[in-house]
Short mmCIF file of C-alpha atoms in Angstrom, two decimals:
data_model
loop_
_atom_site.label_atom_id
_atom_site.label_comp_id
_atom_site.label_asym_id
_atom_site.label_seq_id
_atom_site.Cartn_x
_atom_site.Cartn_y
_atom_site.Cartn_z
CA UNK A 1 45.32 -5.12 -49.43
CA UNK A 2 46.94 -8.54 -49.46
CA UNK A 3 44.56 -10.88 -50.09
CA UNK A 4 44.30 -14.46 -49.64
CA UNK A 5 43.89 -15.68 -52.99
CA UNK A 6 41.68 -19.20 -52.09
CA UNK A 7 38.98 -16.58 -50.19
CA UNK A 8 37.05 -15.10 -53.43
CA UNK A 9 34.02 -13.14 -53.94
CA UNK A 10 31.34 -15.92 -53.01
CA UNK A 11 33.37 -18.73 -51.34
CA UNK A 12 32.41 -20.09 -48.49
CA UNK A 13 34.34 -20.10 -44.43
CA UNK A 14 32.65 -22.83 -42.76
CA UNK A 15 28.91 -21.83 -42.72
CA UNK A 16 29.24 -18.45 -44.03
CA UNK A 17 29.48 -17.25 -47.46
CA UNK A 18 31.39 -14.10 -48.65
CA UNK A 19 29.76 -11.52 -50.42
CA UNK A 20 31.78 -8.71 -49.80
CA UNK A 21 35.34 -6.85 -48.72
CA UNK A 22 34.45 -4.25 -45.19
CA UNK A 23 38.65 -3.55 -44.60
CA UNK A 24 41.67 -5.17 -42.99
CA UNK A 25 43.09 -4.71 -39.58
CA UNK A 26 46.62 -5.34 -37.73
CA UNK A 27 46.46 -9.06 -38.16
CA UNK A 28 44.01 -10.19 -40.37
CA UNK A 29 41.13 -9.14 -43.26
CA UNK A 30 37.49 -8.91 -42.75
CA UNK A 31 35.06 -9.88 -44.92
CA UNK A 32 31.29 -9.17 -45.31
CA UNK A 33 29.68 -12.66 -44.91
CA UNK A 34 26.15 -14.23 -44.52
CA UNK A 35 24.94 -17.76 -42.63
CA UNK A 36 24.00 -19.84 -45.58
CA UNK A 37 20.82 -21.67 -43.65
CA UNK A 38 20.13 -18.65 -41.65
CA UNK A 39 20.68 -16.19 -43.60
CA UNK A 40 22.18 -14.10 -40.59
CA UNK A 41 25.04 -11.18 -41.90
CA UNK A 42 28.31 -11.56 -40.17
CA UNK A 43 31.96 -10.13 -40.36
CA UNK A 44 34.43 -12.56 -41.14
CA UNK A 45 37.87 -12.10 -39.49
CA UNK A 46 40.64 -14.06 -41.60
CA UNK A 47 44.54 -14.02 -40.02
CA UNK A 48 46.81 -12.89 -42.50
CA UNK A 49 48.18 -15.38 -44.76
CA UNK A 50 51.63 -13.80 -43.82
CA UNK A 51 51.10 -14.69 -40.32
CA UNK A 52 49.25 -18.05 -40.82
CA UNK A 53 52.44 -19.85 -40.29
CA UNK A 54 53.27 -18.24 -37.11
CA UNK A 55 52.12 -20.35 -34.20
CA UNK A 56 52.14 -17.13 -32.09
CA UNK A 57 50.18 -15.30 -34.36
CA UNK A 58 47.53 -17.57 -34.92
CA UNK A 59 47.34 -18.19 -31.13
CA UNK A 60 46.90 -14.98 -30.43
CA UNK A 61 43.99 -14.10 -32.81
CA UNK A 62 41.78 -16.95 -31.97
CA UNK A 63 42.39 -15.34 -28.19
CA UNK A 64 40.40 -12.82 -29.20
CA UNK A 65 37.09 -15.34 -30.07
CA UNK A 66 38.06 -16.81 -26.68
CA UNK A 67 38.47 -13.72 -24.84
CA UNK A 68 35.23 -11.61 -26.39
CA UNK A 69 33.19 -15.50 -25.72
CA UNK A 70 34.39 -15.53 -22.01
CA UNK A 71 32.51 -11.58 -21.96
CA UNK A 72 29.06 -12.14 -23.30
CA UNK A 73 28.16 -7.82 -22.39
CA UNK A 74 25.74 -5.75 -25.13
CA UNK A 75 28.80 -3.16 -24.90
CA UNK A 76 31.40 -5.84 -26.50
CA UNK A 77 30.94 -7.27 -30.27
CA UNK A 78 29.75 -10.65 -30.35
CA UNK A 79 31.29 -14.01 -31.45
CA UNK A 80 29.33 -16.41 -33.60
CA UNK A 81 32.21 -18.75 -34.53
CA UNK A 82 35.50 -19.38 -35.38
CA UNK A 83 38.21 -22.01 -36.20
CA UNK A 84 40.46 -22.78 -39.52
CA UNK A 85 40.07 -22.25 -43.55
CA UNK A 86 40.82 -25.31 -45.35
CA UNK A 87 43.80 -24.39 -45.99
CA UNK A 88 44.78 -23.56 -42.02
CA UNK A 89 43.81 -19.93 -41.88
CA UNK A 90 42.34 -18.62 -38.04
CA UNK A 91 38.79 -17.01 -38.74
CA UNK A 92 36.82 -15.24 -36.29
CA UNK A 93 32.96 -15.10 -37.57
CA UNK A 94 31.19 -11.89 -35.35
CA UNK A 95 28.27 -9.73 -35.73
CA UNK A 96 28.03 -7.37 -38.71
CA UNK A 97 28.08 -3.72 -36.70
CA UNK A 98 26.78 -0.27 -38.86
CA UNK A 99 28.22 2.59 -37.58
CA UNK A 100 31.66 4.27 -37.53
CA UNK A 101 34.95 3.78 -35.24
CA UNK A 102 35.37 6.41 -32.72
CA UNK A 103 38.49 7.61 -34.32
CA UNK A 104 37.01 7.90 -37.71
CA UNK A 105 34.26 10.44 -35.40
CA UNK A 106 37.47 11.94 -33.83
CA UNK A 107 38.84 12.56 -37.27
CA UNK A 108 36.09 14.64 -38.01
CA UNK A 109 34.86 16.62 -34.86
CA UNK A 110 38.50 16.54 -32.84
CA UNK A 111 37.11 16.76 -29.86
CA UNK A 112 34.06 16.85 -28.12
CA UNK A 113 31.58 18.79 -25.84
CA UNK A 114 32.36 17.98 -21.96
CA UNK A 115 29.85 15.93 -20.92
CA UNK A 116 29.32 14.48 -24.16
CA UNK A 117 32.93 13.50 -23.27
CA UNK A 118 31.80 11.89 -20.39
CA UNK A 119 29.27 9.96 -21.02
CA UNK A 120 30.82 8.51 -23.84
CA UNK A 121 33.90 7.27 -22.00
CA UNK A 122 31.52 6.17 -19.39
CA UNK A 123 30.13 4.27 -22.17
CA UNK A 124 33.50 2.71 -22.75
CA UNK A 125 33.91 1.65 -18.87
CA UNK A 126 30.74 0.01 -18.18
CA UNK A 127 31.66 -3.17 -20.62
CA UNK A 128 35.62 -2.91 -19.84
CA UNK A 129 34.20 -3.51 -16.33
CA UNK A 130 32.72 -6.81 -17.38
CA UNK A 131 35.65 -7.92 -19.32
CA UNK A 132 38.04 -7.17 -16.17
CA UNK A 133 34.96 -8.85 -13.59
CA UNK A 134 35.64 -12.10 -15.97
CA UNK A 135 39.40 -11.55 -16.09
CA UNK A 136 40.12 -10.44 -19.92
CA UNK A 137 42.53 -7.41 -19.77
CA UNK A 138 42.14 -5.96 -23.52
CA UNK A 139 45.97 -4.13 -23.31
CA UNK A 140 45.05 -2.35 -27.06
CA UNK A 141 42.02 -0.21 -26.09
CA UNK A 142 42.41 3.16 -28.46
CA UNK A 143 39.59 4.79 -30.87
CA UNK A 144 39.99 2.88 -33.51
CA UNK A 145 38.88 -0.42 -31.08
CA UNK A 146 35.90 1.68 -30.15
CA UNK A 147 32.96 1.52 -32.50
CA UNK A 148 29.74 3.53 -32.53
CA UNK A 149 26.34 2.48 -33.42
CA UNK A 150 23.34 4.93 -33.78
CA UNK A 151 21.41 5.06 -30.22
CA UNK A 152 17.74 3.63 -31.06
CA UNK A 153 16.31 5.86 -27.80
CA UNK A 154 17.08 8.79 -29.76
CA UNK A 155 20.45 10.07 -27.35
CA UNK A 156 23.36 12.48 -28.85
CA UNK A 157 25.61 9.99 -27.78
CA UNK A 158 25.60 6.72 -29.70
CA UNK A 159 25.93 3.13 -28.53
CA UNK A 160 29.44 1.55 -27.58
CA UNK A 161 30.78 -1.78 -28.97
CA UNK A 162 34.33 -2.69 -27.83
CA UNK A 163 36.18 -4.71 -30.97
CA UNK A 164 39.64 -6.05 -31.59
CA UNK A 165 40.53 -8.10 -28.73
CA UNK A 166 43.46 -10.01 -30.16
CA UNK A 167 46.04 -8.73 -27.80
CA UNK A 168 44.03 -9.71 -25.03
CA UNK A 169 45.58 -11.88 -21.67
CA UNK A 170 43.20 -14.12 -20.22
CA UNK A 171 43.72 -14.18 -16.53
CA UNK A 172 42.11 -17.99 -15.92
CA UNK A 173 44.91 -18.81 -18.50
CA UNK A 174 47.86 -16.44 -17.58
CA UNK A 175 50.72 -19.30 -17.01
CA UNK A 176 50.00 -21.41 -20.41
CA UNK A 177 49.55 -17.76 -22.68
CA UNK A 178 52.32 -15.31 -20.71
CA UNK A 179 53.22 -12.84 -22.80
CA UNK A 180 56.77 -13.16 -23.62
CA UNK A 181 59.02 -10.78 -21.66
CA UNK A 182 60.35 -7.48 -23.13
CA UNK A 183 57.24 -7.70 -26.06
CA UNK A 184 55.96 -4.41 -26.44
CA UNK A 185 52.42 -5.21 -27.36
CA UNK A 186 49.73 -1.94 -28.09
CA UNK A 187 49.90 1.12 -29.69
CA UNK A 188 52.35 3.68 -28.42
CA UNK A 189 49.98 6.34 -27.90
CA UNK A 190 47.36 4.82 -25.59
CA UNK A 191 50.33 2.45 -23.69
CA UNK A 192 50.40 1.95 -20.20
CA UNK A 193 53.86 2.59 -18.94
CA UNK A 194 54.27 -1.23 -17.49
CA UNK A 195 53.08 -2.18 -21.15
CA UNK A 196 56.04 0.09 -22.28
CA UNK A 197 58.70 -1.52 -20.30
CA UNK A 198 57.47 -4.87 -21.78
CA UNK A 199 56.15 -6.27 -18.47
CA UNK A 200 54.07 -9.51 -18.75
CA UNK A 201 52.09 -9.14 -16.78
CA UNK A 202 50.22 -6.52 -16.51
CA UNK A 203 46.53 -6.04 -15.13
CA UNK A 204 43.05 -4.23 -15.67
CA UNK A 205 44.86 -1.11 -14.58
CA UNK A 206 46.45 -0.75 -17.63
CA UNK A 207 43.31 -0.58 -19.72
CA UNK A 208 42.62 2.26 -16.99
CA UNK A 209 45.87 4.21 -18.34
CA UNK A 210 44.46 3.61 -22.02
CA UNK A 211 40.54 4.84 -20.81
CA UNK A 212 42.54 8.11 -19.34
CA UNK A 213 44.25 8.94 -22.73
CA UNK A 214 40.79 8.57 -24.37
CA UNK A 215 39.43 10.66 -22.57
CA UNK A 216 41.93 13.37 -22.60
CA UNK A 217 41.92 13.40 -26.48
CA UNK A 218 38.28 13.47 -26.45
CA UNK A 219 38.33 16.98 -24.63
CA UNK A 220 42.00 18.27 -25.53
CA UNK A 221 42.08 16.98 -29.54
CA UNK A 222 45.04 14.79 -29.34
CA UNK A 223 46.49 11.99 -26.72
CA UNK A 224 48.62 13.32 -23.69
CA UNK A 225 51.27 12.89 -25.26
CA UNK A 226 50.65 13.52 -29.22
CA UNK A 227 50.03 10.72 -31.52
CA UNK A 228 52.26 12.16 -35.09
CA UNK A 229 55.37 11.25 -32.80
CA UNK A 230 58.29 8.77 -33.12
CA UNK A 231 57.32 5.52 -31.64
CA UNK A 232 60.32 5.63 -29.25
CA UNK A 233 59.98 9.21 -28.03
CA UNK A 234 56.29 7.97 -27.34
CA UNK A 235 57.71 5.13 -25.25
CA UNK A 236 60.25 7.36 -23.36
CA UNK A 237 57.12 9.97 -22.28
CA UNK A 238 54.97 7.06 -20.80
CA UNK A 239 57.48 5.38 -18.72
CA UNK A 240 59.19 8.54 -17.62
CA UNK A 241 57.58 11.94 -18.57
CA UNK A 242 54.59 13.75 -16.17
CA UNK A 243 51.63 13.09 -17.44
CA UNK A 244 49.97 16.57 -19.09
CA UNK A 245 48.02 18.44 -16.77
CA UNK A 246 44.71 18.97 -19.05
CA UNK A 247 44.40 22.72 -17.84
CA UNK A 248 46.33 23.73 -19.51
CA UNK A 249 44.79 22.60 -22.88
CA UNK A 250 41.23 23.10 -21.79
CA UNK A 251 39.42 24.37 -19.18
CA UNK A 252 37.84 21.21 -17.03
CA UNK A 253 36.19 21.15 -13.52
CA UNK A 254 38.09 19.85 -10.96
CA UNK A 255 36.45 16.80 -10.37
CA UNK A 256 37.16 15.98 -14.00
CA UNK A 257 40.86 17.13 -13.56
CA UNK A 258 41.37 14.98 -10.73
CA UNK A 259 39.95 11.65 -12.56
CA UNK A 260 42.36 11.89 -15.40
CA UNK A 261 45.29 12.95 -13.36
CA UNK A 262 44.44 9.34 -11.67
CA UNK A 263 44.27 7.70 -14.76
CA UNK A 264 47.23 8.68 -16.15
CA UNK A 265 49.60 7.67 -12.68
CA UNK A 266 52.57 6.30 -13.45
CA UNK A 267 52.44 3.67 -10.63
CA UNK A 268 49.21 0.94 -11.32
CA UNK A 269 48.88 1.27 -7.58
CA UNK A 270 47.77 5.41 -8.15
CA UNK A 271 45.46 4.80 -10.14
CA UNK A 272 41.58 3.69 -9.45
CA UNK A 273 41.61 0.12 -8.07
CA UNK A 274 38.65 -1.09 -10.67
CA UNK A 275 37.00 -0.19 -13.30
CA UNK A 276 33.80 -0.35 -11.19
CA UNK A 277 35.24 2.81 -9.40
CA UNK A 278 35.43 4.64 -12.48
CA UNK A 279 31.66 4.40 -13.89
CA UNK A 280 30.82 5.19 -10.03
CA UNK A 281 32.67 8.34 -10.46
CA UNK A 282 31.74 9.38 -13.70
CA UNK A 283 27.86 8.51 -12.95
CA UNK A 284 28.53 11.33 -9.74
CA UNK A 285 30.02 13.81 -11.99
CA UNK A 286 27.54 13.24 -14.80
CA UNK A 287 24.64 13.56 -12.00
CA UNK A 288 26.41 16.82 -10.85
CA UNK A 289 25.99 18.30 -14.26
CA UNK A 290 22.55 17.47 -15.29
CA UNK A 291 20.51 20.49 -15.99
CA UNK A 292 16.94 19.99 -14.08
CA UNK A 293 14.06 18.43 -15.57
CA UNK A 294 11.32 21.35 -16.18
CA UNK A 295 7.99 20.66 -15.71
CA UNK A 296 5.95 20.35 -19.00
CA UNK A 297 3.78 23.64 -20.06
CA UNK A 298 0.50 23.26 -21.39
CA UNK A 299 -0.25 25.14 -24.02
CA UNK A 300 -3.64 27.33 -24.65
CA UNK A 301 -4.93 25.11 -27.23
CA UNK A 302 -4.62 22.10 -25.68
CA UNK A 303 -5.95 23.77 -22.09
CA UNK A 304 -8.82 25.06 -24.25
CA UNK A 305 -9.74 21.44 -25.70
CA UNK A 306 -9.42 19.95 -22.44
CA UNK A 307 -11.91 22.15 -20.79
CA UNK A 308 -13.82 21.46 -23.81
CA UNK A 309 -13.79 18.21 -23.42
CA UNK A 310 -13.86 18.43 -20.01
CA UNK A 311 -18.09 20.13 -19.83
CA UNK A 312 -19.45 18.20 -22.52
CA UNK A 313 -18.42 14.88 -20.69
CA UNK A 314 -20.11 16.52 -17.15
CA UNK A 315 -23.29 17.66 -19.75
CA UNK A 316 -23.92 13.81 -20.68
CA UNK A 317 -23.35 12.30 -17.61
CA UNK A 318 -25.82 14.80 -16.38
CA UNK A 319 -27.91 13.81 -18.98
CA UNK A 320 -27.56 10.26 -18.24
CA UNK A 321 -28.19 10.55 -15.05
CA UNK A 322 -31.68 12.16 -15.56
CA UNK A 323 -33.04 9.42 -18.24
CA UNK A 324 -31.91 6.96 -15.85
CA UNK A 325 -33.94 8.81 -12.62
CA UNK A 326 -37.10 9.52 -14.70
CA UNK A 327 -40.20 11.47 -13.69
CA UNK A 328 -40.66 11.54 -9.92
CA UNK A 329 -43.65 9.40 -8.78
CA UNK A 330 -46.74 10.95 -6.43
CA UNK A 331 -47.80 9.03 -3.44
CA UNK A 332 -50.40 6.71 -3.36
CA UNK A 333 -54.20 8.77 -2.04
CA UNK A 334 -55.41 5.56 0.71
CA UNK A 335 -59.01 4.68 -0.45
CA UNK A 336 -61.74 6.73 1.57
CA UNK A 337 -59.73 9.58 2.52
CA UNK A 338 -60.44 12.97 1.97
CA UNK A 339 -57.55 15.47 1.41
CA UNK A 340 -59.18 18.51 -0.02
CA UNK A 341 -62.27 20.34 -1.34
CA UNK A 342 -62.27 20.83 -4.92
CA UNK A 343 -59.14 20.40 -7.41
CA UNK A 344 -55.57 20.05 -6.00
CA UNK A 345 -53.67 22.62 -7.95
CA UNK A 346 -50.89 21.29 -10.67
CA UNK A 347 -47.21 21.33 -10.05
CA UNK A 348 -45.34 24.82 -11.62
CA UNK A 349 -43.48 23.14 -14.53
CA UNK A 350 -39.92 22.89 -14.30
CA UNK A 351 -37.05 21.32 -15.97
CA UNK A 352 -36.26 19.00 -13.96
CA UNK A 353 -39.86 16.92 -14.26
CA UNK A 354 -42.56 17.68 -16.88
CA UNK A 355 -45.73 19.20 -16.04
CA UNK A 356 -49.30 17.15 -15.81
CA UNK A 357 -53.08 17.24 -14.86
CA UNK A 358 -53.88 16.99 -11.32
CA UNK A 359 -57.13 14.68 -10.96
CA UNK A 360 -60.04 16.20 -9.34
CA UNK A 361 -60.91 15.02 -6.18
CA UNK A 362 -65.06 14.31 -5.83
CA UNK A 363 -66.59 14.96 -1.97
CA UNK A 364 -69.23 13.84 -1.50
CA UNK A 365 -72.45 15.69 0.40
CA UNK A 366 -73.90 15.28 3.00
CA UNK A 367 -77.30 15.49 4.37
CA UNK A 368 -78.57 16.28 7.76
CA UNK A 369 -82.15 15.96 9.54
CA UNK A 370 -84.04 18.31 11.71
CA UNK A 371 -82.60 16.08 14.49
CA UNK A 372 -79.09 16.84 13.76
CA UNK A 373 -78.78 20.35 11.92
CA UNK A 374 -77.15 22.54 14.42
CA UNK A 375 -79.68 25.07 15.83
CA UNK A 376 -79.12 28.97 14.80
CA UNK A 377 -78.98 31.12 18.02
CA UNK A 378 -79.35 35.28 17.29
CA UNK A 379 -77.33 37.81 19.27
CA UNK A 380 -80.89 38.45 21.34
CA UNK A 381 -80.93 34.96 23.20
CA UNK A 382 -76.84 34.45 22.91
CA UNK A 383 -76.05 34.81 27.01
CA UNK A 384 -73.71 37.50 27.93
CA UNK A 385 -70.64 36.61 29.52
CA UNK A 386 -68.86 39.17 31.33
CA UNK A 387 -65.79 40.59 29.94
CA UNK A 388 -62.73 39.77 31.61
CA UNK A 389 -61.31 42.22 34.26
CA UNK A 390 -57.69 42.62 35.57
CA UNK A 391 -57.53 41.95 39.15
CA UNK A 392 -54.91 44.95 39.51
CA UNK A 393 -57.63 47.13 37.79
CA UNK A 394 -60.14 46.27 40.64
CA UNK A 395 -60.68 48.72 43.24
CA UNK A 396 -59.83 47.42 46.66
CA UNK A 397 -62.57 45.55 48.98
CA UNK A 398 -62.45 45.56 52.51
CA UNK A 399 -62.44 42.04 54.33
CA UNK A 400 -64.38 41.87 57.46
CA UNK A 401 -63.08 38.28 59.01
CA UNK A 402 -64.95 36.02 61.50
CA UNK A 403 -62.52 36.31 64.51
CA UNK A 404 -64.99 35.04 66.95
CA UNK A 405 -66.22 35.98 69.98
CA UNK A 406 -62.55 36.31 71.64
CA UNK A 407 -62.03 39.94 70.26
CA UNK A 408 -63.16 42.95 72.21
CA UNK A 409 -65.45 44.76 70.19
CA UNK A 410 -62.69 48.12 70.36
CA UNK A 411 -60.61 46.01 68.46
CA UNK A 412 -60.51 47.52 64.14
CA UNK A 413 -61.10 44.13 62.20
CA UNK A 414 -60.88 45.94 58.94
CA UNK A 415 -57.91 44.19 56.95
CA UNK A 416 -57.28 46.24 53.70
CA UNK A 417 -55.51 44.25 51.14
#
């Protein structure tokens, strides 16, 4: 590693001090750095002292701080600070990221399950969407520019950061940064086939082309069109070649089929119109293939301890409920009245009110005189009354009527009833 000899174990960039190498990328080394007041760890980008006298060069990398400040997404690393060494090296100062590149992952696992496939690229397109929605076309996305952090709710896929955005064309500054024409910028094997040909200016659409090649390596093993190949027969396949038809590497549903076949269109114009469009249509085919949600099972234990749980709270409310009732009061007796001779019997116990003495109730006697004891009449002097007699049982009486003296005397005046 070519090392810039005035950067040394413990030196100081601006606010940060070094404590550590972490590797070295296409234009500059990064170091392992922390904020001297806050005590924050950062990654400390440093342009190649071989480049640092390039104007171009050291344009170009502080687009990146410029381009990844004008983002501000969770999916896209993020820039604390950066400006010059003292002596007139770029720096970029960004967060420290734990994980591993997605082309380290790919080096290990070559491809991956379908719609772990997926969702990771959907992963990829949700932040690239930002960066085109603010105008930053990245032109060098490819594994290695991918980086994976460990998902904290516990997913099989991990967390996306997008890195290395030094390439990158500001559209709010296109006319004072235009690329130069016939500058092939990019690495051959994710290229978009206008990046090929060296045109300028290029849009979001060819980060689309590069998203398409991801994807096909993540399911096939390799890029559509190989990545141990000459840089010029690479070149040649982009602008001219078909793209690959995937089935014939793996076997993919047709929805899936159909997306990277779009990608991959020659002409910008064939492929999706946004980036927006793509996350839509992955979210569909992602919702497509989502196995149902079964419903929890309880199992016997916990049933058992529920019912458990379940009676003994019933058994003290009921319990409550009869401290707080008490013993059920009698009526009031009104003063003089008499309800019964003798002793009123007692209540049957029961559980529901405790048993207790009945108080006896006292009648008192009374006396009566000769003048009003009732008399005592005997059968001998009790009149009879005669017993009651059916009329129908009656035999039949014959009625003699007065008719006066205006009937003959021949005349039968008997009337039977």
């Amino acid at each position: 590693m070519t090392r810039d000899l005035e950067i040394a174990i413990g030196g100081h960039i601006g606010p940060y001090q070094i404590v550590g190498e972490l590797g070295s990328g296409g234009m500059g080394m990064v170091y392992r750095a922390v904020h001297v007041l806050l005590h924050r760890p950062a990654a400390i980008k440093v342009l190649r002292p071989e480049l640092g006298g390039f104007a171009i060069a050291s344009e170009r990398f502080l687009t990146e701080a410029r381009a990844t400040t004008a983002i501000r997404h969770p999916g896209i690393v993020e820039i604390y600070d950066y400006g010059h060494t003292e002596s007139g090296c770029a720096y970029i100062a960004m967060e420290l990221l734990e994980g591993v590149s997605l082309g380290a992952r790919l080096a290990e696992c070559r491809t991956l399950a379908l719609v772990d496939a997926l969702a990771l690229v959907r992963r990829i397109a949700a932040p690239l969407a930002v960066a085109h929605a603010r105008g930053v076309v990245h032109r060098d996305l490819k594994p290695d520019n991918v980086f994976l952090l460990a998902d904290h709710e516990g997913g099989s896929i991990e967390r996306v950061k997008l890195l290395d955005f030094g390439i990158a064309k500001l559209e709010a500054t296109k006319p004072a940064h235009r690329t130069t024409a016939g500058m092939i910028l990019g690495t051959p094997a994710y290229m978009s086939p206008e990046q090929c040909r060296g045109i300028s200016d290029c849009d979001h659409r060819a980060d689309l082309y590069a998203l398409g090649c991801i994807l096909f390596q993540l399911l096939v093993g390799d890029p559509p069109f190989g990545s141990n190949v000459p840089t010029g027969e690479l070149i040649a396949a982009h602008v001219a070649a078909p793209a690959p038809d995937i089935a014939r590497f793996c076997a993919v549903p047709a929805d899936v089929r159909r997306l990277i076949a779009r990608l991959l269109a020659k002409a910008p114009e064939d492929r999706p119109s946004s980036t927006t469009e793509v996350v839509a249509e992955l979210d569909r085919i992602l919702a497509a293939r989502e196995p149902p949600v079964a419903a929890p099972q309880l199992g016997f234990r916990f049933a058992l301890v529920t019912a458990a749980g379940l009676a003994m709270t019933l058994a003290m409310l009921g319990a409550w409920y009869r401290w707080w009732r008490g013993p059920r009061a009698e009526a009031p007796i009104p003063d003089g009245a008499v309800r019964a001779l003798g002793t009123k019997p007692a209540l049957a116990p029961s559980d529901a009110m405790p048993t207790r003495d009945v108080p006896t109730l006292e009648v008192p006697t009374i006396e009566l005189d000769a003048a009003t004891r009732p008399i005592a009449i005997d059968a001998a002097t009790r009149p009879t009354q005669p017993a009651p007699r059916n009329p129908r049982d009656a035999a039949p009486a014959e009625v003699v009527p007065d008719l006066g003296p205006a009937i003959p005397a021949d005349v039968n005046t008997v009337v039977t009833p």
